[in-house]
CSV table of C-alpha atoms in Angstrom, one decimal:
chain,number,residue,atom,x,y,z
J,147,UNK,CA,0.0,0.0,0.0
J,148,UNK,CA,1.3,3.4,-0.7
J,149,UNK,CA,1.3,6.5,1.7
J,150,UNK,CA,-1.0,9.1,0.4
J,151,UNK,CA,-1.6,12.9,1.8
J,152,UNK,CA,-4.6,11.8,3.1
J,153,UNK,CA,-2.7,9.0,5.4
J,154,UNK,CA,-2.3,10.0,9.2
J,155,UNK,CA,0.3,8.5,11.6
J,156,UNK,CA,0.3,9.1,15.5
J,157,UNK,CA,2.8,8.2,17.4
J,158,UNK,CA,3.1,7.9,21.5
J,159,UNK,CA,6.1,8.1,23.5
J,160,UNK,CA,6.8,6.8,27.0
J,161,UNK,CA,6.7,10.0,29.4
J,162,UNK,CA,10.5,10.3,30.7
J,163,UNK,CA,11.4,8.5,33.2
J,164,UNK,CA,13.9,9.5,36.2
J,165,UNK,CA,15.1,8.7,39.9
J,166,UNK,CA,17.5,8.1,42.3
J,167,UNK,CA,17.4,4.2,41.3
J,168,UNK,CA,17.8,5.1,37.7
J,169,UNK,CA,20.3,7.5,38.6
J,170,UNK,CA,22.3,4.9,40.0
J,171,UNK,CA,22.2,2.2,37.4
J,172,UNK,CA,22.9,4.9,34.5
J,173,UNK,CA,26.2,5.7,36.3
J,174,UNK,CA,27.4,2.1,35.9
J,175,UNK,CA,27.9,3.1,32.1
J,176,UNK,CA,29.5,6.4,32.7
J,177,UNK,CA,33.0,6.4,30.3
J,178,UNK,CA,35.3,8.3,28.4
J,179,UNK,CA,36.3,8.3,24.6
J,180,UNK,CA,38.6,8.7,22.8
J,181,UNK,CA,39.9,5.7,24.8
J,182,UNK,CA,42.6,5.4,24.0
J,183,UNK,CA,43.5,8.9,23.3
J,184,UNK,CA,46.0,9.0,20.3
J,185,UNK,CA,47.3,12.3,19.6
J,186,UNK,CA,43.9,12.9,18.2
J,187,UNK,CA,40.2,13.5,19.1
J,188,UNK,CA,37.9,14.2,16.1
J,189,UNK,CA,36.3,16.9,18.1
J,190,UNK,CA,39.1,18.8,18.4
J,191,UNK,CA,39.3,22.1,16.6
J,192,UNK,CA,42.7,22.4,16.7
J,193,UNK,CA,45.9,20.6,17.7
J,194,UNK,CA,46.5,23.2,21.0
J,195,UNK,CA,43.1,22.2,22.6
J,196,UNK,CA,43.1,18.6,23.2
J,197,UNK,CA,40.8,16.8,25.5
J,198,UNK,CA,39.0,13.4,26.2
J,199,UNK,CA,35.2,13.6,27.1
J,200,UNK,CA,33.6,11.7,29.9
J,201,UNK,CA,29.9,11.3,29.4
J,202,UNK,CA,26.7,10.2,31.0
J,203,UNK,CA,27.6,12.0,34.6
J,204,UNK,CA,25.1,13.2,36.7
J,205,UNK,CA,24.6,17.1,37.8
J,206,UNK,CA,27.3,16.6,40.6
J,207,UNK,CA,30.8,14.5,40.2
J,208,UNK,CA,34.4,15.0,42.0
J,209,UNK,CA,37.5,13.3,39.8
J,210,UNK,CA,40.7,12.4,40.5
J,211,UNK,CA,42.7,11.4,38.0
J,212,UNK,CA,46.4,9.3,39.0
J,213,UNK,CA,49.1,8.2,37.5
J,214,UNK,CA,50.1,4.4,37.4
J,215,UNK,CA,52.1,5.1,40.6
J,216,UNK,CA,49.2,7.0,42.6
J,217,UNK,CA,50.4,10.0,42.3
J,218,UNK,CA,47.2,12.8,41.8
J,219,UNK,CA,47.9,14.5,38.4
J,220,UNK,CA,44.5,16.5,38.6
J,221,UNK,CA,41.1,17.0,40.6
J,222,UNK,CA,38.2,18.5,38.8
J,223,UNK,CA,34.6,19.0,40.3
J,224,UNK,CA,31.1,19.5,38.0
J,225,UNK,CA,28.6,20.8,39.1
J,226,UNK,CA,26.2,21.4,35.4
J,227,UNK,CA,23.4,19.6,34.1
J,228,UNK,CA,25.3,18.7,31.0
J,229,UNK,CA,25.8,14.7,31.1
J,230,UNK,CA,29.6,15.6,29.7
J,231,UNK,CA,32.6,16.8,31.4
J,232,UNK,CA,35.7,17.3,29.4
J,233,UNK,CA,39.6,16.6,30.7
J,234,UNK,CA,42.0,18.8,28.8
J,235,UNK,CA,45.0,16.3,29.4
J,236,UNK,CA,47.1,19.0,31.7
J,237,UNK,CA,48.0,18.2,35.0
J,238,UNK,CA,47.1,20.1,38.3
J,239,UNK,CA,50.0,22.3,37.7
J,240,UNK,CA,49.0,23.5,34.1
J,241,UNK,CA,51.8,21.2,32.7
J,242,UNK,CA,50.7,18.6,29.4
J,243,UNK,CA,50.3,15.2,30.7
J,244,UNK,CA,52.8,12.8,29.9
J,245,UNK,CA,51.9,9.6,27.7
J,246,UNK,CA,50.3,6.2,29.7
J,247,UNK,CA,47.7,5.2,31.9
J,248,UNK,CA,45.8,7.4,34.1
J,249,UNK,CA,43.4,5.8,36.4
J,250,UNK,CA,40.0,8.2,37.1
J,251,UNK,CA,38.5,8.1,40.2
J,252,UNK,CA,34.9,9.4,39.7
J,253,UNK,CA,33.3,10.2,43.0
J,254,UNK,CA,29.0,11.3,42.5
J,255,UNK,CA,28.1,12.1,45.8
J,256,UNK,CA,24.3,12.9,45.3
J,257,UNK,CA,23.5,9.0,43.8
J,258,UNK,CA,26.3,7.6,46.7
J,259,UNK,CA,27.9,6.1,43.4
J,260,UNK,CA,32.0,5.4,42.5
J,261,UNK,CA,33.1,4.7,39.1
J,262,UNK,CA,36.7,4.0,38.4
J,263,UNK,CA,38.0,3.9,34.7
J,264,UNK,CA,41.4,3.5,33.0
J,265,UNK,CA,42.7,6.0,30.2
J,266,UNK,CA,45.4,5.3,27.7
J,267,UNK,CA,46.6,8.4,26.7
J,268,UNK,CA,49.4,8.8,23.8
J,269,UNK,CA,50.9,11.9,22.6
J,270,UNK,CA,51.5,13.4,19.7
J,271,UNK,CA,55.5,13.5,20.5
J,272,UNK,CA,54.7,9.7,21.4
J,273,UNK,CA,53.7,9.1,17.2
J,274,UNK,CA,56.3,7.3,15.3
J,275,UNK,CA,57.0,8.5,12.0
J,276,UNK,CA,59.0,5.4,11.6
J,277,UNK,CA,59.1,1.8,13.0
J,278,UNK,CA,62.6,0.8,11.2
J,279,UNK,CA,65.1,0.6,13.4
J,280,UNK,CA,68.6,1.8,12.7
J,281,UNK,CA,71.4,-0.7,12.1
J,282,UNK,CA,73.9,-1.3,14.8
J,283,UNK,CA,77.6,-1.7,13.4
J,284,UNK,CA,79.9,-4.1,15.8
J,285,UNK,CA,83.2,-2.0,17.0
């Protein structure tokens, strides 16, 4: 049968639905991407402003983001009702992160939920251009 102008569709959606139990099993899926970061994020606008995106957070959230040897590299509260929170891969001390694993530690006090994830992160410096290796001549 073919649609005609005549022809009339409805359509019904499911009211939205929300709550602290819904709160709490939607922040079991809370990640980040690019993981891993490779000296690129397709949402970047330029190559100066580079950052990896955390998403499906709720309104409040406290992270803590260490190096492999527990060492805090950076804290950073949100307190928005976006879902996303963006990391711009400098430390607490303004310096560029160095290439590796970063463990976050996301703390969301208001749901009395904690969500740990790993980050690779890989710098541009980090690229090779080349995989040969040089030859080695014996002395």
């Amino acid at each position: 049968r073919v649609n005609t102008v005549n022809d009339v569709f409805t359509y019904v959606a499911p009211a939205a639905v929300t709550g602290p139990e819904l709160e709490k099993q939607s922040a079991q899926t809370v990640g980040v991407f690019p993981n891993p970061y490779y000296a690129y994020n397709a949402a970047e606008t330029n190559r100066f402003a580079r950052f990896v995106t955390f998403n499906n957070l709720p309104r409040k959230a406290t992270f803590r983001i260490f190096n492999l040897a527990g060492q805090l590299v950076r804290r950073m509260d949100k307190d928005d009702v976006s879902q996303f929170t963006r990391w711009d891969l400098y430390s607490e001390a303004g310096f560029p992160v160095a290439s590796g694993m970063y463990i976050v530690h996301i703390d969301m006090p208001d749901i009395g939920v904690v969500k740990v994830l790993k980050v690779a992160v890989i710098q541009e410096q980090e690229v090779l251009d080349s995989y040969k290796c040089p030859r080695r001549t014996r002395p």
